[in-house]
PDB file of C-alpha atoms in Angstrom:
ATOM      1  CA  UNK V1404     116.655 119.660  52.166  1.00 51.00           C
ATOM      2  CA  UNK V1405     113.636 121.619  52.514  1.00 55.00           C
ATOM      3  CA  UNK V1406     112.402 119.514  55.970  1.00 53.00           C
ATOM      4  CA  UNK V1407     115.840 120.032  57.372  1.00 55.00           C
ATOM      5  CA  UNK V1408     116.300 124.366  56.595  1.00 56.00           C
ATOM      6  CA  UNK V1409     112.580 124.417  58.542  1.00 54.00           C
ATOM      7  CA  UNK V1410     114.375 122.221  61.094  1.00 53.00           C
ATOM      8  CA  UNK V1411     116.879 124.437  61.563  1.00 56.00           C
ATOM      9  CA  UNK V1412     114.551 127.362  61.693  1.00 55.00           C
ATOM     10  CA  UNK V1413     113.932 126.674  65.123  1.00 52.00           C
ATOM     11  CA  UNK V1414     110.403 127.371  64.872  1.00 50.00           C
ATOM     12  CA  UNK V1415     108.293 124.321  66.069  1.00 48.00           C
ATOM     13  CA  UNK V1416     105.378 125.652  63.869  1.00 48.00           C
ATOM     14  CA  UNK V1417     107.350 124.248  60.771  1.00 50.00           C
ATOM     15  CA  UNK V1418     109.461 121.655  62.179  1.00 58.00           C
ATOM     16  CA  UNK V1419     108.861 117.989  60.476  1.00 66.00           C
ATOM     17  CA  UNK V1420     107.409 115.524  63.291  1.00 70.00           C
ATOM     18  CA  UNK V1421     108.714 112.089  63.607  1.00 72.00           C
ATOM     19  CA  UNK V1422     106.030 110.478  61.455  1.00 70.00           C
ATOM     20  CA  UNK V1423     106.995 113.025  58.427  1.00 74.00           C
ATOM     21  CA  UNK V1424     111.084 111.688  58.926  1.00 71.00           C
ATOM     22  CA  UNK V1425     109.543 108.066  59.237  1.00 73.00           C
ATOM     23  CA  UNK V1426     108.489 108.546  55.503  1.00 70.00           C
ATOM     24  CA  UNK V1427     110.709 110.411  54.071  1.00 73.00           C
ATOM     25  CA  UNK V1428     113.440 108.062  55.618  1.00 72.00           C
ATOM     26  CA  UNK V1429     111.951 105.222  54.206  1.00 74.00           C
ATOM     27  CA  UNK V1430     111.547 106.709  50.813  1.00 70.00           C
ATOM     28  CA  UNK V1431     115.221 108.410  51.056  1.00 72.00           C
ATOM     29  CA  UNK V1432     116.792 104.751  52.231  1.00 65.00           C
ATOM     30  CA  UNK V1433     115.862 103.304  48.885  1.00 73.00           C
ATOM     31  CA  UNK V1434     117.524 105.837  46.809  1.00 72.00           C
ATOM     32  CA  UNK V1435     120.474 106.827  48.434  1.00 83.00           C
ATOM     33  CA  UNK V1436     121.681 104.789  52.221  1.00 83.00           C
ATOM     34  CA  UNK V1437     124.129 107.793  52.944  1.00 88.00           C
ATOM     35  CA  UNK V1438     121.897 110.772  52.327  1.00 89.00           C
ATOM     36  CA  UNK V1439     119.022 109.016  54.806  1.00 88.00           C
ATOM     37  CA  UNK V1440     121.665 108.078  57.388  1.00 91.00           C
ATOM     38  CA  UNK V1441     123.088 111.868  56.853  1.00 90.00           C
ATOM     39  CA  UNK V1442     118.901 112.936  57.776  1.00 87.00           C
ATOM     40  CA  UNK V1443     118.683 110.354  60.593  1.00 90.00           C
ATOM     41  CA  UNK V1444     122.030 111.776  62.456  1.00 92.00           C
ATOM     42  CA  UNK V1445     120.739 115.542  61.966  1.00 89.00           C
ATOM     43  CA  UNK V1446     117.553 115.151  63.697  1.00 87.00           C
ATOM     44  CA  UNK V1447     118.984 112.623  66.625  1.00 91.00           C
ATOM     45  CA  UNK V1448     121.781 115.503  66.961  1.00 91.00           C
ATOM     46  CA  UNK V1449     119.326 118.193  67.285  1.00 87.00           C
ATOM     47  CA  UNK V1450     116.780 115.518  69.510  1.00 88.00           C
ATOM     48  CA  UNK V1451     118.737 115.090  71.643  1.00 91.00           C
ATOM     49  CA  UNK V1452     120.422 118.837  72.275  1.00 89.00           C
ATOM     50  CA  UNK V1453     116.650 120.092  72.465  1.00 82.00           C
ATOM     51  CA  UNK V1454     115.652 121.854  75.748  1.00 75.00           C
ATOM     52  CA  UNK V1455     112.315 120.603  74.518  1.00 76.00           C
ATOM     53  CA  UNK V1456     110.703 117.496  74.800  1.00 77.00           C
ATOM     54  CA  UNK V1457     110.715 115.931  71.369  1.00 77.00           C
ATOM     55  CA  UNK V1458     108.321 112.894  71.044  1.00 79.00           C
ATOM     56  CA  UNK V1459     109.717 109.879  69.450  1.00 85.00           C
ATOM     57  CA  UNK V1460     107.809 106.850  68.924  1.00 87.00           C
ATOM     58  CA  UNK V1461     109.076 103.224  68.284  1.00 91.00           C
ATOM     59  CA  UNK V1462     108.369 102.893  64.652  1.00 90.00           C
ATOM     60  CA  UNK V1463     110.203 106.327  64.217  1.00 89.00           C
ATOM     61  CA  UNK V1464     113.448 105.183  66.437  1.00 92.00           C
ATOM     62  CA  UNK V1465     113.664 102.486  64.582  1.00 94.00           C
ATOM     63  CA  UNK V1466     113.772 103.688  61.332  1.00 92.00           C
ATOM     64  CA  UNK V1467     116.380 106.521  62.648  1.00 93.00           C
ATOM     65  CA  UNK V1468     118.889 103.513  63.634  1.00 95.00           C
ATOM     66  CA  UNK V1469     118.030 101.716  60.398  1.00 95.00           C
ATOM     67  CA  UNK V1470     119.029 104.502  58.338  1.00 94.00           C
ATOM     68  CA  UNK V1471     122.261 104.894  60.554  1.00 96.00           C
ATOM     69  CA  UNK V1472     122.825 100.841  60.432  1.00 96.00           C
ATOM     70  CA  UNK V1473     123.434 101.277  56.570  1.00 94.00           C
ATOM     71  CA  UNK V1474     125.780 104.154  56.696  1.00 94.00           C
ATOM     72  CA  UNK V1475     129.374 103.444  55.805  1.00 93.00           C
ATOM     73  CA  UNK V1476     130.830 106.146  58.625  1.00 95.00           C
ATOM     74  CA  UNK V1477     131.902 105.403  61.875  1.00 97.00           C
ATOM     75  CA  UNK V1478     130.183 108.866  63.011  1.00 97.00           C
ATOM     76  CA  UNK V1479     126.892 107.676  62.169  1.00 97.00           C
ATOM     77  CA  UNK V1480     127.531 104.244  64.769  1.00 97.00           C
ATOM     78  CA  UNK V1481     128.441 106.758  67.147  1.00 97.00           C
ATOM     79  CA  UNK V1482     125.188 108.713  66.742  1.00 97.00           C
ATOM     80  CA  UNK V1483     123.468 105.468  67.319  1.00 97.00           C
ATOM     81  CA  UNK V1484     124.624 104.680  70.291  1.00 98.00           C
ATOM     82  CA  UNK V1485     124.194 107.874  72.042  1.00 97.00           C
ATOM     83  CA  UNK V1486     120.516 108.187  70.723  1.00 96.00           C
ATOM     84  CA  UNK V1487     120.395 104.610  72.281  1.00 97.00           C
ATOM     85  CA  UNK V1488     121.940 106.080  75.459  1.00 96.00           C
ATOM     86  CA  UNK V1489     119.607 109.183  75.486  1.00 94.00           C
ATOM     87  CA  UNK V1490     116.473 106.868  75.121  1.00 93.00           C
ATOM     88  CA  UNK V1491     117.762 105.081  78.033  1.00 93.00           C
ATOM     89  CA  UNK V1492     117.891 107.781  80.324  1.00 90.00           C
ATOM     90  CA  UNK V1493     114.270 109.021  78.901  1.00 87.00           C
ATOM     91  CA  UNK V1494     110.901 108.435  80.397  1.00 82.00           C
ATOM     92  CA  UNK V1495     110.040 106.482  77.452  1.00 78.00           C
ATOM     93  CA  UNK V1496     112.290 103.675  77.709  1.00 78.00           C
ATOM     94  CA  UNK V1497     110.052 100.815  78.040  1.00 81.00           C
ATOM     95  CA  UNK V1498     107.958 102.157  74.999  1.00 84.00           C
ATOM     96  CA  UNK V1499     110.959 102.768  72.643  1.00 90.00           C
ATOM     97  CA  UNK V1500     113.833 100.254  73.386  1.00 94.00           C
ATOM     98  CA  UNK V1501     113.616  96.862  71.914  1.00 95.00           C
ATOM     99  CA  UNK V1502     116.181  93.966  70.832  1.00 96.00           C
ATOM    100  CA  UNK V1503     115.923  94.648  67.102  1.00 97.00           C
ATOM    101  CA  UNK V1504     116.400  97.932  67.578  1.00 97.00           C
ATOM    102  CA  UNK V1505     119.552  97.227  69.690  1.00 97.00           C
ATOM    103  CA  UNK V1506     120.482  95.415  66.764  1.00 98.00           C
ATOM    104  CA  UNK V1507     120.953  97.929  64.658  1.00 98.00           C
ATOM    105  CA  UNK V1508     123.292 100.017  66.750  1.00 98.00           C
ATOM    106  CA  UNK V1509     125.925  96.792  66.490  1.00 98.00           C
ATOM    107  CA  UNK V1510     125.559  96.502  62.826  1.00 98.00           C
ATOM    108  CA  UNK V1511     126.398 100.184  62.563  1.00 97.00           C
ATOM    109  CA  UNK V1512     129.302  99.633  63.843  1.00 97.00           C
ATOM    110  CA  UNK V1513     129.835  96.201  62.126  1.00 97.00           C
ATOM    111  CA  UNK V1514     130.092  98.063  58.628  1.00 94.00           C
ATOM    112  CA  UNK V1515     134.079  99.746  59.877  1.00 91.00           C
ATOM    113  CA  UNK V1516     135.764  96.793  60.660  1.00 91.00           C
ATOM    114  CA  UNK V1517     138.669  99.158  62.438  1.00 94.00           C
ATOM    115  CA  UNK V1518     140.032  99.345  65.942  1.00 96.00           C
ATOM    116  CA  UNK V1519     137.824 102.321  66.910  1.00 97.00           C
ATOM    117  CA  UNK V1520     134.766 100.151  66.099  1.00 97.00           C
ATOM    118  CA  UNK V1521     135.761  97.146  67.566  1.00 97.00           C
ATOM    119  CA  UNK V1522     135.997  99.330  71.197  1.00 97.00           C
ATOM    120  CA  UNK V1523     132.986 101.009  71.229  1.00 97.00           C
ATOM    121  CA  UNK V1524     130.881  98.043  70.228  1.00 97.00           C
ATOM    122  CA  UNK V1525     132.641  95.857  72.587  1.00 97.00           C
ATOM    123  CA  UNK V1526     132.379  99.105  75.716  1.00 97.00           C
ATOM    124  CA  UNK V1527     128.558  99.100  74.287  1.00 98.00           C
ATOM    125  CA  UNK V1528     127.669  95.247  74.548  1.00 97.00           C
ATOM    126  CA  UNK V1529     129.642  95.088  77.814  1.00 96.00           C
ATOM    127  CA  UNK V1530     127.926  98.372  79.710  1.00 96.00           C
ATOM    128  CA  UNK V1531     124.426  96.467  78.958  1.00 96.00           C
ATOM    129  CA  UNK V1532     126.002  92.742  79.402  1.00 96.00           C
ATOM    130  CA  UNK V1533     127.406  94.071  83.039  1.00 95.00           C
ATOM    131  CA  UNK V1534     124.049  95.926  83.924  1.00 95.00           C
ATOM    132  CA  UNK V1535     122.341  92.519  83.270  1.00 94.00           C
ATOM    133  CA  UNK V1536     123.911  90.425  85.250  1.00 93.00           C
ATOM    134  CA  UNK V1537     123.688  92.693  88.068  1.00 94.00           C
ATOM    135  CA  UNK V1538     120.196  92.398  88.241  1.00 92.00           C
ATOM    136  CA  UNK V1539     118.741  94.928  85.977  1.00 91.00           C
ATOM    137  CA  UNK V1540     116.509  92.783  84.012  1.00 85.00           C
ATOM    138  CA  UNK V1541     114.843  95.296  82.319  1.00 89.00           C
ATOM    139  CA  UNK V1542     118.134  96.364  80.610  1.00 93.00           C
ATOM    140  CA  UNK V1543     117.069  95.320  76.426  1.00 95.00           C
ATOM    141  CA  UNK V1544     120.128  93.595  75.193  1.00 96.00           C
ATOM    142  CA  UNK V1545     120.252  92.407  71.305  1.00 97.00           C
ATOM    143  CA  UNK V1546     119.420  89.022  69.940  1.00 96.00           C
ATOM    144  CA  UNK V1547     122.241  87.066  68.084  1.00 95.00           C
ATOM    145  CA  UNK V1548     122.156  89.087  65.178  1.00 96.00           C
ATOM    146  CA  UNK V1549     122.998  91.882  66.948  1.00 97.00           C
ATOM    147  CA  UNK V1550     126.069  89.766  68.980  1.00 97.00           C
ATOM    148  CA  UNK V1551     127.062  88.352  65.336  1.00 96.00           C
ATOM    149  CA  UNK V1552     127.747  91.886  63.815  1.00 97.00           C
ATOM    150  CA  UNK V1553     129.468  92.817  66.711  1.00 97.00           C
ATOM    151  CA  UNK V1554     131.637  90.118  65.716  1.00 97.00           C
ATOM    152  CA  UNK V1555     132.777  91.427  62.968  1.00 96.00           C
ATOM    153  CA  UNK V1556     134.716  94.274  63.813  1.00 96.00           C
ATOM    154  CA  UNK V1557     135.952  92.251  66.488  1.00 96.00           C
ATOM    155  CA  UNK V1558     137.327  89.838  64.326  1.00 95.00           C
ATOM    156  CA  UNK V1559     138.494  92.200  61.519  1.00 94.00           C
ATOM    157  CA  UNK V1560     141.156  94.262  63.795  1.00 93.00           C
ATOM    158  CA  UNK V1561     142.618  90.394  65.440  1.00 90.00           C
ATOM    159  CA  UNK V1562     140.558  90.414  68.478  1.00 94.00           C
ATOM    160  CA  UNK V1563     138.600  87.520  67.780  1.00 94.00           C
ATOM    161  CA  UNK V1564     140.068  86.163  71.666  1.00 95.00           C
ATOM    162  CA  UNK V1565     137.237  89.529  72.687  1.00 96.00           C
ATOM    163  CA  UNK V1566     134.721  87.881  69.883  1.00 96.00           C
ATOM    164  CA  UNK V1567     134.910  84.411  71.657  1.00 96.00           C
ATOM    165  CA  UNK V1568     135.031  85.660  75.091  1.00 96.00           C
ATOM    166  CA  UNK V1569     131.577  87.099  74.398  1.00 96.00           C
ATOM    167  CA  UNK V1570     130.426  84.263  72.425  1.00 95.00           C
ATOM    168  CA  UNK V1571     130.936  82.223  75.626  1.00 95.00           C
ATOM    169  CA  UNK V1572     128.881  84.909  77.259  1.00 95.00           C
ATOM    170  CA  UNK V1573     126.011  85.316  74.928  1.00 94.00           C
ATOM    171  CA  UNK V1574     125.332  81.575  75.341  1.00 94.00           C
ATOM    172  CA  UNK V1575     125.330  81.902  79.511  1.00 94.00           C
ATOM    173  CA  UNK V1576     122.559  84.873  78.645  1.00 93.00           C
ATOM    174  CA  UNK V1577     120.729  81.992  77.260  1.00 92.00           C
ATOM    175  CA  UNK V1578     121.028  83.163  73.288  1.00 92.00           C
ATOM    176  CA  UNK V1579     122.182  80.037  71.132  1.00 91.00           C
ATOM    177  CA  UNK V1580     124.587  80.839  68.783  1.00 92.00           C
ATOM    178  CA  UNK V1581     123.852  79.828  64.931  1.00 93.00           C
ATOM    179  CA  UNK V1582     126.101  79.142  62.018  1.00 93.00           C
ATOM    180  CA  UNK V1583     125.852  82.406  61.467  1.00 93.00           C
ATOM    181  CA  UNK V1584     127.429  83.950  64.180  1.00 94.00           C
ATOM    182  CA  UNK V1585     130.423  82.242  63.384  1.00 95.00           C
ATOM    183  CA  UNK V1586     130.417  82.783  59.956  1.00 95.00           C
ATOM    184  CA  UNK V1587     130.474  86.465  60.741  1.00 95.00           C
ATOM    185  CA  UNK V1588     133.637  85.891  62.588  1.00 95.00           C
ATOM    186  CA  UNK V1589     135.122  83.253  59.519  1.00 95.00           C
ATOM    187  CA  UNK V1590     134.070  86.261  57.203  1.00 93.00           C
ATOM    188  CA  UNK V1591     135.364  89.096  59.175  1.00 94.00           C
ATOM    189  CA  UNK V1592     139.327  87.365  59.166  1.00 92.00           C
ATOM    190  CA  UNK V1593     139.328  87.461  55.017  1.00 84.00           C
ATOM    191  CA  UNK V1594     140.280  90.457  53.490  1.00 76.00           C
ATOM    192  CA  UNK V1595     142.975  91.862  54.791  1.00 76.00           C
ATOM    193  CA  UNK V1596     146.625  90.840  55.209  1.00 81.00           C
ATOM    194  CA  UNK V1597     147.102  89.478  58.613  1.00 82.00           C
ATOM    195  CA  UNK V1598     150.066  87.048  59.751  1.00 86.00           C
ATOM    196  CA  UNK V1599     147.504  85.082  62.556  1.00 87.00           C
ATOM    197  CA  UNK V1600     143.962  85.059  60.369  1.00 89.00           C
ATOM    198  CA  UNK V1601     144.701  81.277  60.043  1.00 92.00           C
ATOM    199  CA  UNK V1602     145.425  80.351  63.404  1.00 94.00           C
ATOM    200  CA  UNK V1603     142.164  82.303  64.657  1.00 94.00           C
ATOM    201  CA  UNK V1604     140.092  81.337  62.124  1.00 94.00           C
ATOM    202  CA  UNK V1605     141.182  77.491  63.171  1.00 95.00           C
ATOM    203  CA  UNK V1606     139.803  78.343  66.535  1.00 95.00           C
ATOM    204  CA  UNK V1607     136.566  80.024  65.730  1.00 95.00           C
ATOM    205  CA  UNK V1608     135.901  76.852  63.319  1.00 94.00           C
ATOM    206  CA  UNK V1609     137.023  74.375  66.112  1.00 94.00           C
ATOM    207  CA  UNK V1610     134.512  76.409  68.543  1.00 95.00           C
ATOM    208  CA  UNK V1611     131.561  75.990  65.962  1.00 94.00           C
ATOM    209  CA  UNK V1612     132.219  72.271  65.003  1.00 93.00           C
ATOM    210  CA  UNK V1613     131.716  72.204  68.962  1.00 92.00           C
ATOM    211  CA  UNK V1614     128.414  74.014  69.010  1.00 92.00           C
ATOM    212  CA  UNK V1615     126.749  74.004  65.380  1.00 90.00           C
ATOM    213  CA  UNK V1616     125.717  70.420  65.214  1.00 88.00           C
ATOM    214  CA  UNK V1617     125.428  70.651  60.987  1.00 90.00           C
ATOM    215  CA  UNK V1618     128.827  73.262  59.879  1.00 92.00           C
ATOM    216  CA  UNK V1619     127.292  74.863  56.418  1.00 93.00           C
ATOM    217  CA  UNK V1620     129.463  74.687  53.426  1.00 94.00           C
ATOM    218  CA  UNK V1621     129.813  78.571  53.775  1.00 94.00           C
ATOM    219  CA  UNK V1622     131.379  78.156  56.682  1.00 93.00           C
ATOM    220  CA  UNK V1623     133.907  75.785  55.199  1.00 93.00           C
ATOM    221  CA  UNK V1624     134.896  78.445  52.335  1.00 94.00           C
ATOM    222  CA  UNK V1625     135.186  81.430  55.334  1.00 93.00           C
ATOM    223  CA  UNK V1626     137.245  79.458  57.273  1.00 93.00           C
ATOM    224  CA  UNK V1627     139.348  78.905  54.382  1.00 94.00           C
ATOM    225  CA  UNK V1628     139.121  82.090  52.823  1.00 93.00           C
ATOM    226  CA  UNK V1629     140.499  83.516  55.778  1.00 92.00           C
ATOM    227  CA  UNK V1630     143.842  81.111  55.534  1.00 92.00           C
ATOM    228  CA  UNK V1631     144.047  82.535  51.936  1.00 90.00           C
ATOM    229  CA  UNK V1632     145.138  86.247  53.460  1.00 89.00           C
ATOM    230  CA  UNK V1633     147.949  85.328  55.982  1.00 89.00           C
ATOM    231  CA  UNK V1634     151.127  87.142  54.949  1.00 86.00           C
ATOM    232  CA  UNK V1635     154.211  87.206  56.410  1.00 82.00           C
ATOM    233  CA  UNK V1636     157.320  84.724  56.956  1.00 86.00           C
ATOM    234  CA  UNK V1637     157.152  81.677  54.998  1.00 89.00           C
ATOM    235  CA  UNK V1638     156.856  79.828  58.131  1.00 90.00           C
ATOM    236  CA  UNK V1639     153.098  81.308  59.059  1.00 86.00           C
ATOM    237  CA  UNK V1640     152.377  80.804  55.243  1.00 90.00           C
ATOM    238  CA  UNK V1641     153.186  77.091  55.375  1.00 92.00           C
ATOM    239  CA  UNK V1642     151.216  77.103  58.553  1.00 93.00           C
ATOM    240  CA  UNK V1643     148.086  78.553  57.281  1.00 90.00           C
ATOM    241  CA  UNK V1644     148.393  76.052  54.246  1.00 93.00           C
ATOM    242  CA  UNK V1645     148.061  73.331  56.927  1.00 94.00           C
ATOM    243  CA  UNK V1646     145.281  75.063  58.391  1.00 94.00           C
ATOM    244  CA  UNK V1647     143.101  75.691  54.803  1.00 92.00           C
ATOM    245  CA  UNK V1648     143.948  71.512  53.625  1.00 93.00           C
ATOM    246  CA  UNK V1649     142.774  70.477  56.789  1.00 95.00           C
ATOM    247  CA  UNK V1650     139.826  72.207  56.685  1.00 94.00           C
ATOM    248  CA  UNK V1651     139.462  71.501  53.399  1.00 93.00           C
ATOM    249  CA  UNK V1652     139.751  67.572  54.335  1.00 94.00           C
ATOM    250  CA  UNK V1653     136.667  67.932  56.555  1.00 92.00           C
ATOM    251  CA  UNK V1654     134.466  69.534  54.009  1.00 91.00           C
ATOM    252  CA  UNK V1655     135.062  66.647  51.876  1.00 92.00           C
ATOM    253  CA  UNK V1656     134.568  64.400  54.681  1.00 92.00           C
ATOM    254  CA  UNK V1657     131.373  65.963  55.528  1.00 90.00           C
ATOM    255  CA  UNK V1658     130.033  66.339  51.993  1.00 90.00           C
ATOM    256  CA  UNK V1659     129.805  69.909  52.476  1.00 89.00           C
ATOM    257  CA  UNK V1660     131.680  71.612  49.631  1.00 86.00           C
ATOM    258  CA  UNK V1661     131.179  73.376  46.063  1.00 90.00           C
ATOM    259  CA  UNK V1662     132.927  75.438  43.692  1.00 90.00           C
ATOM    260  CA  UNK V1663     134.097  77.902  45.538  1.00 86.00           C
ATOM    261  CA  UNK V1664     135.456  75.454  48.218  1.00 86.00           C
ATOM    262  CA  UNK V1665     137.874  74.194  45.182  1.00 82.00           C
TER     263      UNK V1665
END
C-alpha cells in the first residue's frame, strides 16, 4: 500500500522501480494471487499513461503478466494484453517480448471461460497469427501452452469449431499439438449445462485420436466428463449416452482407464 500512495505521488524521487515491484510481486503472489494481480494492473495502468519513459525490463514484464495470469477478472486479461500491445509499439520490443511471456496473456484470459474472453483471445491470437503469415517474422507468437489456454474459453462458451480452426493453424505454424492441448478443450466442455458438449467433445477426441499417437487416460475421463453435462431433450441425452459408452469402449480397448473412468 505504501509503494503504491508514493506511486501515486507523482514524484519520481519516491516512485518504486521495476526491480522493487519484481519482489514485492513475487512475495505478494504467494500470499494472496488477487492483491498482486490488483499491484501488477496499477503500475501497467499508470506505465503505460506516463508521458515519461518508464524502463521495464524482461524479468519485470514477466512477472507483471504472471501476476495478471492468476487473477480471476476479466479486467486484469485485458490489462495484459494492452501492456502486451504497448510493448509492441515500444523501442524495446526485441528485449522484452518473448513466447512465455505471450503465454501468459492467453492464460489470463483462459481463467473466464465467457463469451467476452473467448473474443478477445481469439482477436489477440489472430492479430499476431495474421501479422505472421504476412511476413513479419519477428512478430513473438506463444508456444502450445499458450494456444491450449486459449482453448479453453473457446471451448467453454461452444466455439470449439474457432478452437479447432486454430488448432489446424497452430500445427501449419509448425507447433505440434500435445495431449494436452486437447485435454484443455475435453476439460473446458464439462461444467456447465450445454445441449451439444457431447457432440463437440466427440470431435475434439476424434481430432486427437488422429494426431496424439498414445490418447492419456485423462483424456478418456474429459471426453466423457463432458457427455456427463448435456441437458436438454431426451433425444440429445440419449445421444450423448452413445457418445460417453463409446468412448468409454475405447478406453477399455486401449487399456487406458481408472477409477474415475468408471
Amino acid at each position: 500500500a505504501t509503494m503504491e500512495a508514493k506511486a501515486e505521488s507523482g514524484s519520481a524521487a519516491v516512485v518504486p522501480d521495476i526491480i522493487t515491484y519484481t519482489n514485492v510481486l513475487k512475495l505478494q503472489g504467494k500470499v494472496n494471487p488477487q492483491r498482486a494481480a490488483s499491484v501488477a494492473s496499477s503500475y501497467l495502468t499508470r506505465a503505460m499513461s506516463s508521458d515519461e519513459k518508464i524502463f521495464i525490463d524482461q524479468v519485470g514484464f514477466y512477472t507483471l503478466l504472471h501476476a495478471l495470469s492468476r487473477s480471476n477478472k476479466f479486467e486484469d486479461a485485458v490489462t495484459a494484453r494492452n501492456a502486451w500491445e504497448w510493448i509492441e509499439k515500444s523501442d524495446r520490443v526485441d528485449v522484452v517480448l518473448t513466447s512465455e511471456a505471450c503465454n501468459l496473456v492467453t492464460i489470463a484470459y483462459s481463467k473466464n471461460r465467457t463469451e467476452e474472453a473467448a473474443v478477445e483471445v481469439l482477436s489477440f491470437l489472430s492479430d499476431r497469427i495474421h501479422r505472421y503469415r504476412q511476413g513479419d517474422k519477428d512478430t513473438v507468437l506463444p508456444t502450445k501452452v499458450g494456444f491450449s489456454a486459449a482453448f479453453i474459453p473457446l471451448c467453454a462458451t461452444n466455439r470449439t469449431n474457432d478452437a479447432l480452426s486454430l488448432l489446424k493453424i497452430i500445427k501449419a505454424l509448425n507447433i505440434v499439438p500435445d495431449a494436452g492441448c486437447y485435454i484443455s478443450m475435453l476439460s473446458a466442455l464439462s461444467g456447465r449445462k450445454s445441449k451439444n458438449g457431447a457432440v463437440h467433445a466427440q470431435k475434439v477426441f476424434q481430432q486427437m485420436k488422429e494426431d496424439v499417437e498414445d490418447v492419456p487416460t485423462a483424456a478418456f475421463n474429459a471426453a466423457i466428463n463432458a457427455c456427463a453435462w448435456v441437458s436438454g431433450s431426451p433425444v440429445g441425452q440419449r445421444k450423448a449416452l452413445e457418445i460417453a459408452f463409446e468412448i468409454f469402449q475405447q478406453a477399455r480397448k486401449e487399456n487406458s482407464y481408472d477409477s474415475v473412468t468408471f
